[in-house]
Every structure is written in C-alpha cells, then in structure tokens.
Amino acid sequence: MRILVQKFGGTSLSTPEARAHVIEHIRDALAADYRLVVVVSAMGRKGDPYATDTLLGLIEQVEGRLPAREKDMLLCCGEVISAAVLCSMLHARSISAVVLSGAQAGIVTNERFGNAHIQSIRPERIFKLLKDNRVVIVTGFQGINEFGDWTTLGRGGSDTSATALGAALRAEYVDIYTDVEGVLTADPRIVEDAKPLASVGYAEICNMAYQGAKVIHPRAVEVAMQANIPIRVRSTFSRHPGTLVSHSDAISGGFVSDRHVTGIAHAPHVTQIRVNSREAAGFGSETRPINHGNTFDLQLKVFKAMALNDISVDFINVNPSEIIYTVFDNDADRAVSILRDMGLELEYLNNCAKVSVIGGGMNGVPGIMAQIVEALTENDVQILQSADSNASIWVLVKYEDMVKSVRALHRAFQLNK
C-alpha cells in the first residue's frame, strides 16, 4: 500500500470553509491512490469553543484544581470532537471513514500526564482499516499508558502523533498542513518579503523549530528523521506543494544547494542571568574564586537549583569568571530569588530576545559571524551574548531590537532572493 499521513491543525478545522479545504486535500490524496491516515488537532485556538486552551479555561472558571490524569481526559475531548465532525463531513460525501482515538490507533506512551512521550505504536488495526479502503481519522496529541489511562503529548503533540504514525506505517510522506505555504525564510509578520523554501534538511527545520519558528514541533521532526520519513509542510488553503523536509542528500535527487543560511528565527520574552564566580583580589584585573567551593561546584549548584525548581535554561555560556544563561521572562523572578537565597552575586536583564541564523551549510564556512556582527552593528543593535551549534548561530539582543535584527539579518544573507 502507498500510505500517506495528513495532519490538520486547529486553524485548518476551525470553520466550515476551512474544513472544506481539508476535504479537498483528502480527495486529492485518494485520487492519487493513497491509503490515507488523517491526524487532527482540536478545532481553532483559544476562545474557540473546543480549542485546547478553551477547555483548560473551563477549569479556571470554576476555580478548580484538576489532577493531571483527569486534566488529560478533559484535553482529549477537543480532538475527539474534531475527528467526529470531519468523519461526518466525509460520509456526507460518500467517503468511507472511521475515527480512532490515540489509544485505539495503538499509540502507547509513558505515564507522564500532560507531556507524555510515545513508547511504541501498535498499528495493526490501522493497517486492517486501510486495506478495507477506509480513511482512518486519528485524534492527535494523545495516547494511552500501560494502565489504560489517556495521556496527552504536550504542545505540538499532534505533529508528533502524525510523524510517529508515519514511521510506524512506513508512510510515503507525512503532510503537515498549516496556514502558510510551507517553511519560510523568516516570520512573514516581521519580514514582508520572506520566501517559502522548496526544501530543507531535518537538521535545519529542527533548529528553526527549537529557535522559535512555529511551523512544526521539533519532536515531530526528530521522529521523522530517525525513521527517514519525508515531511511536506503545506498550506491547507491552497494546492501549493509546500516545503519538503528530508535528509539533505535526498533533496533534489542528491543535489545539495550551496546556500549557507536557510532562515532566520526568533524567540522573544527571555531574561539573561549572569552569576559571578570570581571576585576582585584588590590589584588590577587579578581575580580569585568566590568562596563557594570551587568553580565547578558553583556551576553544579546553579544548574541543579534551576532543575529542581523546574526552570528551563537556555543559551548557556560557562567560563571561570561567570555563568551566563537565559530563562523565560515568566520564570525570571523565581530564578533570581533562588540564586539570591543561595547567596550568589548576580546580574539579570529582562525583556531580551534570541535571534537565530540557521543553515545546514554554515558549518566550517568562514565569515558567517562577521556578516552577522556587521549587519547588527550597522543597525545599532547591541549583541548581549552569542553562541553556535552545527547548524545555527544565535545572538541575544534586547527585545526592542528583535524586529530590527531579524530584518537586518534576512537582508544581509539575501534570503529574499
């Protein structure tokens, strides 16, 4: 069987007009002789009646405290409603379809309610339904643990459901439908001339997702990469082919583009924290360790304190003189208070943003950082911190400089061409 997995997000299912586009994509896939699995998210976004955040709001309205297990039961309702409505529309058009919950689809997870990870998929029931020429609609974002409890996969969980099912079924493609025509070189709300990319590598799209691009969840990409299942990121509202995500050497029949930079991503609302690990010894620039044991002990104490208090850290630079890292703005007051209670000397800066230059072809290429610094300097942007990985270079700037930085870097690397 030629199997295709299609995933439709909340905006693709929020209105009758949007759902009509979904039906057309399903018809196109069936006409191309695919056996089809359709993964759905809850309808709409916060404020819409059955959106995930709206369901969470029901708890807040009654000032209730719902245990994590029961909260997952509530949150699974949104996807069930989406799946049932879509199934009804397909039957009205004489398309045979059946709805499976995540549990019925064989998605088995661990016991971490609210952010469960998939342990295995048992796809036998799906295979049987596909052989009977049924469109199988699966509720995304959810699974079942070994005790039979419903679990949810956390933010972006429907993307992960889709790629995990694609891997288990050995699908030809996993199509992720959004409200834009593929992966763009930057956020089009910031960069008006951002361009859609015909193809990107798994590593590039993973870096873009981790650095703030909202187009697909990085966990979903990692699952597809491990199974070598190509992803197509497409628009629900057009027949544009979208962006192909696969291994770089598989793109364009083995041809790898010579572009070094693929796109610019950004993540606002972070706070930079600097913990001083040395103090002046009294003469010139000579310093000595602050009396907290050795420097290594201090590094361990700082990051262990963050972990024990469930504070996510990012953008980490460690050297003998100081420990620098970022936290989300909404965790900043708590992080600072914890460090001060430990008797540490620190500085912090709220309202920062992380801007990332991403490209699988950057590694080992001289001059990329020089271009970044030149572009930001020419636009009077102060770089507060920088770091790099194999496929990205990121800089920390003040939030007020974020938009200016993204636009400057997009121009500097000629991503609009």
Short mmCIF file of C-alpha atoms in Angstrom, two decimals:
data_model
loop_
_atom_site.label_atom_id
_atom_site.label_comp_id
_atom_site.label_asym_id
_atom_site.label_seq_id
_atom_site.Cartn_x
_atom_site.Cartn_y
_atom_site.Cartn_z
CA MET A 1 0.00 0.00 0.00
CA ARG A 2 1.05 3.58 -0.67
CA ILE A 3 0.28 5.22 2.64
CA LEU A 4 0.03 8.96 3.26
CA VAL A 5 -0.43 10.62 6.64
CA GLN A 6 -2.06 14.06 6.64
CA LYS A 7 -2.15 16.24 9.76
CA PHE A 8 -4.50 19.21 10.07
CA GLY A 9 -4.09 21.77 12.86
CA GLY A 10 -6.66 23.81 14.71
CA THR A 11 -6.95 26.66 12.21
CA SER A 12 -7.49 24.14 9.39
CA LEU A 13 -10.56 22.78 11.20
CA SER A 14 -11.98 25.88 12.88
CA THR A 15 -14.63 26.91 10.30
CA PRO A 16 -16.83 25.16 7.71
CA GLU A 17 -14.88 26.99 4.98
CA ALA A 18 -11.54 25.74 6.31
CA ARG A 19 -12.86 22.19 6.68
CA ALA A 20 -13.99 22.29 3.04
CA HIS A 21 -10.33 22.81 2.06
CA VAL A 22 -9.41 19.81 4.25
CA ILE A 23 -11.92 17.68 2.35
CA GLU A 24 -10.31 18.70 -0.96
CA HIS A 25 -6.86 17.64 0.23
CA ILE A 26 -8.28 14.29 1.32
CA ARG A 27 -9.94 13.85 -2.07
CA ASP A 28 -6.68 14.72 -3.85
CA ALA A 29 -4.82 12.07 -1.85
CA LEU A 30 -7.43 9.39 -2.58
CA ALA A 31 -7.40 10.30 -6.27
CA ALA A 32 -3.62 9.75 -6.21
CA ASP A 33 -4.29 6.19 -4.97
CA TYR A 34 -3.01 6.72 -1.42
CA ARG A 35 -4.38 4.85 1.57
CA LEU A 36 -4.96 7.68 3.98
CA VAL A 37 -4.49 8.37 7.69
CA VAL A 38 -5.69 11.82 8.80
CA VAL A 39 -4.48 13.18 12.16
CA VAL A 40 -6.48 16.06 13.62
CA SER A 41 -5.95 18.67 16.32
CA ALA A 42 -8.67 20.34 18.37
CA MET A 43 -10.64 22.97 16.46
CA GLY A 44 -9.41 26.55 16.50
CA ARG A 45 -7.43 28.43 19.09
CA LYS A 46 -8.07 29.96 22.50
CA GLY A 47 -11.58 31.39 22.61
CA ASP A 48 -12.99 28.93 20.10
CA PRO A 49 -15.45 26.55 21.81
CA TYR A 50 -13.46 23.29 21.57
CA ALA A 51 -9.85 24.52 21.44
CA THR A 52 -7.39 23.05 23.93
CA ASP A 53 -6.83 26.36 25.74
CA THR A 54 -10.59 26.91 25.93
CA LEU A 55 -11.03 23.52 27.60
CA LEU A 56 -8.32 24.44 30.08
CA GLY A 57 -10.25 27.66 30.76
CA LEU A 58 -13.24 25.61 31.95
CA ILE A 59 -11.20 24.54 34.97
CA GLU A 60 -10.17 28.13 35.73
CA GLN A 61 -13.80 29.33 35.57
CA VAL A 62 -14.80 27.12 38.49
CA GLU A 63 -11.54 27.75 40.38
CA GLY A 64 -10.96 24.03 40.39
CA ARG A 65 -7.80 22.01 40.82
CA LEU A 66 -7.91 19.09 38.44
CA PRO A 67 -5.32 16.31 38.86
CA ALA A 68 -3.05 15.74 35.86
CA ARG A 69 -4.65 12.42 34.93
CA GLU A 70 -8.14 13.90 34.82
CA LYS A 71 -6.89 17.03 33.04
CA ASP A 72 -5.61 14.82 30.21
CA MET A 73 -9.06 13.22 29.97
CA LEU A 74 -10.57 16.68 29.52
CA LEU A 75 -8.00 17.80 26.95
CA CYS A 76 -8.53 14.71 24.81
CA CYS A 77 -12.11 15.86 24.14
CA GLY A 78 -11.09 18.58 21.66
CA GLU A 79 -9.51 16.17 19.19
CA VAL A 80 -12.41 13.72 19.53
CA ILE A 81 -14.85 16.46 18.51
CA SER A 82 -12.68 17.45 15.52
CA ALA A 83 -12.41 13.85 14.35
CA ALA A 84 -16.16 13.20 14.65
CA VAL A 85 -17.09 16.36 12.73
CA LEU A 86 -14.62 15.58 9.94
CA CYS A 87 -15.84 11.98 9.76
CA SER A 88 -19.42 13.22 9.36
CA MET A 89 -18.39 15.52 6.50
CA LEU A 90 -16.61 12.68 4.70
CA HIS A 91 -19.57 10.32 5.00
CA ALA A 92 -21.83 13.06 3.64
CA ARG A 93 -19.63 12.98 0.53
CA SER A 94 -19.70 9.17 0.29
CA ILE A 95 -16.10 8.79 1.52
CA SER A 96 -15.82 5.85 3.89
CA ALA A 97 -14.06 6.93 7.09
CA VAL A 98 -13.60 5.75 10.66
CA VAL A 99 -12.41 7.56 13.80
CA LEU A 100 -9.80 6.11 16.16
CA SER A 101 -8.67 7.70 19.39
CA GLY A 102 -4.95 7.75 20.04
CA ALA A 103 -5.41 4.67 22.22
CA GLN A 104 -7.44 2.82 19.57
CA ALA A 105 -4.76 3.71 17.00
CA GLY A 106 -2.21 1.86 19.15
CA ILE A 107 -0.23 4.86 20.45
CA VAL A 108 1.31 3.74 23.74
CA THR A 109 3.03 6.34 25.93
CA ASN A 110 4.77 6.62 29.26
CA GLU A 111 2.88 7.82 32.34
CA ARG A 112 3.86 11.50 32.26
CA PHE A 113 0.47 13.18 32.05
CA GLY A 114 0.46 16.45 30.14
CA ASN A 115 3.74 15.80 28.33
CA ALA A 116 3.85 12.08 27.62
CA HIS A 117 6.34 10.50 25.24
CA ILE A 118 5.44 7.76 22.79
CA GLN A 119 6.94 4.40 23.73
CA SER A 120 5.53 2.30 20.89
CA ILE A 121 2.83 2.18 18.24
CA ARG A 122 0.77 -0.91 17.50
CA PRO A 123 -0.62 -0.18 14.03
CA GLU A 124 -2.36 -3.50 13.24
CA ARG A 125 -5.86 -2.04 13.48
CA ILE A 126 -4.95 0.87 11.19
CA PHE A 127 -3.46 -1.49 8.60
CA LYS A 128 -6.65 -3.56 8.58
CA LEU A 129 -8.84 -0.48 8.08
CA LEU A 130 -6.60 0.84 5.30
CA LYS A 131 -6.81 -2.50 3.50
CA ASP A 132 -10.59 -2.08 3.62
CA ASN A 133 -10.20 1.29 1.85
CA ARG A 134 -11.30 3.33 4.86
CA VAL A 135 -9.92 6.80 5.59
CA VAL A 136 -8.61 6.46 9.14
CA ILE A 137 -9.06 9.64 11.20
CA VAL A 138 -6.86 9.60 14.31
CA THR A 139 -7.14 12.03 17.19
CA GLY A 140 -3.75 13.70 17.53
CA PHE A 141 -2.00 14.81 20.71
CA GLN A 142 -2.99 11.74 22.70
CA GLY A 143 -2.23 8.14 23.56
CA ILE A 144 -2.67 5.62 26.33
CA ASN A 145 -0.34 4.35 29.05
CA GLU A 146 0.12 0.76 30.17
CA PHE A 147 -2.64 1.16 32.78
CA GLY A 148 -5.21 2.23 30.20
CA ASP A 149 -5.17 5.93 31.15
CA TRP A 150 -5.47 8.56 28.43
CA THR A 151 -2.39 10.75 28.12
CA THR A 152 -1.54 13.88 26.13
CA LEU A 153 1.74 14.61 24.36
CA GLY A 154 2.18 18.30 25.22
CA ARG A 155 2.35 21.29 22.90
CA GLY A 156 2.77 20.32 19.28
CA GLY A 157 1.69 16.79 20.15
CA SER A 158 -0.47 16.34 17.04
CA ASP A 159 2.61 16.87 14.86
CA THR A 160 4.36 14.15 16.84
CA SER A 161 1.35 11.84 16.53
CA ALA A 162 1.45 12.29 12.74
CA THR A 163 5.16 11.60 12.24
CA ALA A 164 5.15 8.70 14.72
CA LEU A 165 2.25 7.11 12.84
CA GLY A 166 4.04 7.81 9.56
CA ALA A 167 7.10 5.98 10.89
CA ALA A 168 5.10 3.01 12.19
CA LEU A 169 3.15 2.68 8.92
CA ARG A 170 6.19 3.34 6.70
CA ALA A 171 4.26 6.14 5.01
CA GLU A 172 5.49 7.63 1.76
CA TYR A 173 5.06 11.13 3.21
CA VAL A 174 3.71 12.90 6.25
CA ASP A 175 1.94 16.10 5.20
CA ILE A 176 1.69 18.79 7.90
CA TYR A 177 -0.93 21.37 6.93
CA THR A 178 -0.72 24.91 8.30
CA ASP A 179 -1.93 28.38 7.33
CA VAL A 180 1.23 29.26 5.36
CA GLU A 181 2.63 27.77 2.15
CA GLY A 182 5.48 25.84 3.67
CA VAL A 183 8.53 26.82 5.69
CA LEU A 184 9.50 30.45 5.18
CA THR A 185 12.90 32.12 5.48
CA ALA A 186 11.54 34.21 8.40
CA ASP A 187 8.30 35.05 10.15
CA PRO A 188 6.18 36.83 7.48
CA ARG A 189 4.62 39.02 10.17
CA ILE A 190 8.07 40.57 10.64
CA VAL A 191 9.69 40.17 7.23
CA GLU A 192 7.27 41.03 4.44
CA ASP A 193 9.45 39.53 1.70
CA ALA A 194 10.09 36.21 3.49
CA LYS A 195 10.20 33.44 0.91
CA PRO A 196 8.91 29.86 1.06
CA LEU A 197 11.62 27.21 0.88
CA ALA A 198 11.23 24.36 -1.61
CA SER A 199 13.27 22.00 0.59
CA VAL A 200 15.17 21.90 3.87
CA GLY A 201 17.08 19.24 5.77
CA TYR A 202 15.83 17.70 9.01
CA ALA A 203 18.59 19.41 11.00
CA GLU A 204 17.71 22.82 9.60
CA ILE A 205 13.99 22.56 10.33
CA CYS A 206 14.74 21.17 13.81
CA ASN A 207 16.93 24.17 14.56
CA MET A 208 14.30 26.56 13.19
CA ALA A 209 11.62 24.95 15.35
CA TYR A 210 13.75 24.96 18.51
CA GLN A 211 14.74 28.60 17.92
CA GLY A 212 11.19 29.91 17.69
CA ALA A 213 9.70 29.05 14.28
CA LYS A 214 6.17 27.73 14.89
CA VAL A 215 5.68 25.75 11.69
CA ILE A 216 6.28 22.25 13.13
CA HIS A 217 7.23 20.81 16.51
CA PRO A 218 10.88 19.69 16.79
CA ARG A 219 9.93 16.40 18.47
CA ALA A 220 7.92 15.53 15.37
CA VAL A 221 10.89 16.25 13.11
CA GLU A 222 13.20 14.10 15.21
CA VAL A 223 10.82 11.14 14.94
CA ALA A 224 10.62 11.51 11.14
CA MET A 225 14.40 11.92 10.86
CA GLN A 226 15.08 8.72 12.81
CA ALA A 227 12.68 6.79 10.57
CA ASN A 228 13.74 8.62 7.38
CA ILE A 229 10.13 9.58 6.57
CA PRO A 230 9.90 12.74 4.41
CA ILE A 231 7.65 15.56 5.67
CA ARG A 232 5.87 18.05 3.46
CA VAL A 233 4.82 21.29 5.16
CA ARG A 234 1.87 22.62 3.16
CA SER A 235 -0.95 25.16 3.30
CA THR A 236 -4.48 23.97 3.97
CA PHE A 237 -5.82 26.80 1.84
CA SER A 238 -4.00 26.12 -1.43
CA ARG A 239 -2.59 23.30 -3.51
CA HIS A 240 0.94 24.69 -3.30
CA PRO A 241 3.41 21.76 -2.94
CA GLY A 242 4.94 23.35 0.16
CA THR A 243 8.33 22.55 1.66
CA LEU A 244 9.92 19.11 1.54
CA VAL A 245 11.78 18.15 4.72
CA SER A 246 14.17 15.21 4.37
CA HIS A 247 17.82 14.27 4.66
CA SER A 248 19.91 16.83 2.80
CA ASP A 249 21.45 14.28 0.44
CA ALA A 250 17.96 13.11 -0.56
CA ILE A 251 16.79 16.58 -1.61
CA SER A 252 16.66 17.22 -5.34
CA GLY A 253 17.98 13.80 -6.27
CA GLY A 254 21.20 14.08 -4.31
CA PHE A 255 21.97 17.72 -5.19
CA VAL A 256 22.74 19.85 -2.15
CA SER A 257 22.34 23.59 -2.52
CA ASP A 258 25.35 25.79 -1.86
CA ARG A 259 23.34 28.20 0.29
CA HIS A 260 24.88 28.57 3.70
CA VAL A 261 21.96 30.20 5.52
CA THR A 262 18.40 28.87 5.25
CA GLY A 263 16.40 31.15 7.51
CA ILE A 264 16.15 33.48 10.49
CA ALA A 265 14.18 32.52 13.60
CA HIS A 266 13.43 34.43 16.78
CA ALA A 267 12.21 33.77 20.30
CA PRO A 268 11.11 36.73 22.47
CA HIS A 269 10.49 37.09 26.20
CA VAL A 270 13.68 35.76 27.73
CA THR A 271 15.83 37.05 30.60
CA GLN A 272 19.62 36.90 30.70
CA ILE A 273 21.16 35.93 34.04
CA ARG A 274 24.85 36.38 34.90
CA VAL A 275 26.22 34.69 38.03
CA ASN A 276 29.65 35.97 39.06
CA SER A 277 32.03 33.16 40.04
CA ARG A 278 35.12 35.33 40.71
CA GLU A 279 35.83 38.46 42.72
CA ALA A 280 38.46 41.17 42.58
CA ALA A 281 41.62 40.36 44.54
CA GLY A 282 42.44 44.03 45.10
CA PHE A 283 45.01 44.83 42.41
CA GLY A 284 44.43 45.47 38.71
CA SER A 285 42.36 42.81 36.99
CA GLU A 286 43.52 39.94 39.15
CA THR A 287 40.63 37.81 40.38
CA ARG A 288 40.08 34.82 42.64
CA PRO A 289 37.22 32.36 43.05
CA ILE A 290 34.30 33.48 45.21
CA ASN A 291 34.11 31.33 48.30
CA HIS A 292 31.51 28.80 47.18
CA GLY A 293 33.85 25.84 46.90
CA ASN A 294 35.50 25.56 43.51
CA THR A 295 34.04 26.92 40.29
CA PHE A 296 32.81 23.50 39.23
CA ASP A 297 30.80 23.16 42.45
CA LEU A 298 29.19 26.54 41.82
CA GLN A 299 28.20 25.61 38.26
CA LEU A 300 26.61 22.42 39.52
CA LYS A 301 24.77 24.26 42.31
CA VAL A 302 23.34 26.85 39.92
CA PHE A 303 22.04 24.47 37.29
CA LYS A 304 20.86 21.90 39.80
CA ALA A 305 18.87 24.61 41.58
CA MET A 306 17.21 25.55 38.28
CA ALA A 307 16.41 21.89 37.53
CA LEU A 308 14.97 21.18 40.98
CA ASN A 309 12.67 24.17 40.59
CA ASP A 310 11.58 23.13 37.08
CA ILE A 311 13.08 26.22 35.42
CA SER A 312 14.19 25.69 31.84
CA VAL A 313 17.59 27.17 30.97
CA ASP A 314 18.94 28.05 27.54
CA PHE A 315 21.74 29.95 25.79
CA ILE A 316 24.35 28.72 28.27
CA ASN A 317 27.88 30.15 28.44
CA VAL A 318 30.15 28.96 31.27
CA ASN A 319 33.67 30.21 31.98
CA PRO A 320 35.85 30.56 35.10
CA SER A 321 34.63 34.13 35.72
CA GLU A 322 30.87 33.80 35.29
CA ILE A 323 27.92 31.62 34.42
CA ILE A 324 25.58 33.11 31.83
CA TYR A 325 22.27 31.67 30.72
CA THR A 326 18.70 32.65 29.87
CA VAL A 327 15.31 31.73 31.27
CA PHE A 328 11.82 32.65 30.12
CA ASP A 329 10.65 36.03 31.41
CA ASN A 330 7.84 34.40 33.39
CA ASP A 331 10.43 32.32 35.31
CA ALA A 332 12.90 35.15 35.84
CA ASP A 333 11.74 36.49 39.23
CA ARG A 334 11.70 32.99 40.68
CA ALA A 335 15.15 32.16 39.28
CA VAL A 336 16.68 35.38 40.63
CA SER A 337 15.12 34.81 44.04
CA ILE A 338 16.51 31.26 44.22
CA LEU A 339 20.03 32.41 43.31
CA ARG A 340 19.95 35.26 45.85
CA ASP A 341 18.77 32.88 48.56
CA MET A 342 21.90 30.85 47.74
CA GLY A 343 23.99 33.95 48.49
CA LEU A 344 25.18 34.36 44.91
CA GLU A 345 26.26 37.60 43.24
CA LEU A 346 24.31 38.08 40.02
CA GLU A 347 23.02 40.47 37.40
CA TYR A 348 19.98 39.99 35.19
CA LEU A 349 18.38 41.67 32.19
CA ASN A 350 14.69 41.22 31.37
CA ASN A 351 12.97 41.65 28.02
CA CYS A 352 15.54 40.07 25.74
CA ALA A 353 15.10 38.09 22.55
CA LYS A 354 17.04 35.29 20.92
CA VAL A 355 17.63 35.70 17.17
CA SER A 356 19.00 32.71 15.27
CA VAL A 357 20.71 32.38 11.90
CA ILE A 358 20.12 28.84 10.68
CA GLY A 359 21.63 26.81 7.86
CA GLY A 360 22.95 23.31 7.37
CA GLY A 361 25.70 24.69 5.11
CA MET A 362 27.23 27.10 7.66
CA ASN A 363 29.47 24.66 9.47
CA GLY A 364 33.11 25.39 8.72
CA VAL A 365 32.35 28.34 6.44
CA PRO A 366 34.40 31.43 7.38
CA GLY A 367 32.80 34.84 7.56
CA ILE A 368 29.27 33.99 8.73
CA MET A 369 29.73 35.53 12.19
CA ALA A 370 31.41 38.57 10.66
CA GLN A 371 28.34 39.13 8.47
CA ILE A 372 26.05 38.82 11.49
CA VAL A 373 28.05 41.31 13.53
CA GLU A 374 28.31 43.73 10.59
CA ALA A 375 24.57 43.62 9.88
CA LEU A 376 23.61 44.21 13.51
CA THR A 377 26.25 46.89 14.10
CA GLU A 378 25.07 48.83 11.04
CA ASN A 379 21.59 48.81 12.57
CA ASP A 380 22.76 49.90 16.05
CA VAL A 381 21.91 46.56 17.65
CA GLN A 382 23.94 45.52 20.68
CA ILE A 383 24.81 41.81 20.88
CA LEU A 384 24.41 40.77 24.51
CA GLN A 385 25.56 37.18 24.06
CA SER A 386 26.27 34.72 21.26
CA ALA A 387 26.70 31.00 20.76
CA ASP A 388 26.59 28.48 17.94
CA SER A 389 25.90 24.89 17.05
CA ASN A 390 26.45 22.77 13.95
CA ALA A 391 23.55 24.37 12.04
CA SER A 392 22.87 27.69 13.77
CA ILE A 393 24.39 30.81 15.26
CA TRP A 394 22.28 32.69 17.73
CA VAL A 395 22.59 36.07 19.34
CA LEU A 396 20.82 37.63 22.30
CA VAL A 397 19.51 41.16 21.80
CA LYS A 398 17.17 43.49 23.63
CA TYR A 399 13.51 42.80 22.84
CA GLU A 400 13.15 46.29 21.41
CA ASP A 401 15.82 45.37 18.81
CA MET A 402 14.34 41.98 17.85
CA VAL A 403 12.34 43.00 14.78
CA LYS A 404 15.16 45.21 13.51
CA SER A 405 17.64 42.34 13.98
CA VAL A 406 15.55 39.76 12.11
CA ARG A 407 15.04 42.11 9.18
CA ALA A 408 18.71 43.13 9.06
CA LEU A 409 19.94 39.54 9.04
CA HIS A 410 17.36 38.49 6.46
CA ARG A 411 18.69 41.24 4.17
CA ALA A 412 22.34 40.53 4.94
CA PHE A 413 22.08 36.92 3.79
CA GLN A 414 19.84 37.85 0.82
CA LEU A 415 17.13 35.41 1.85
CA ASN A 416 14.52 37.39 -0.05
CA LYS A 417 16.11 36.33 -3.37
#
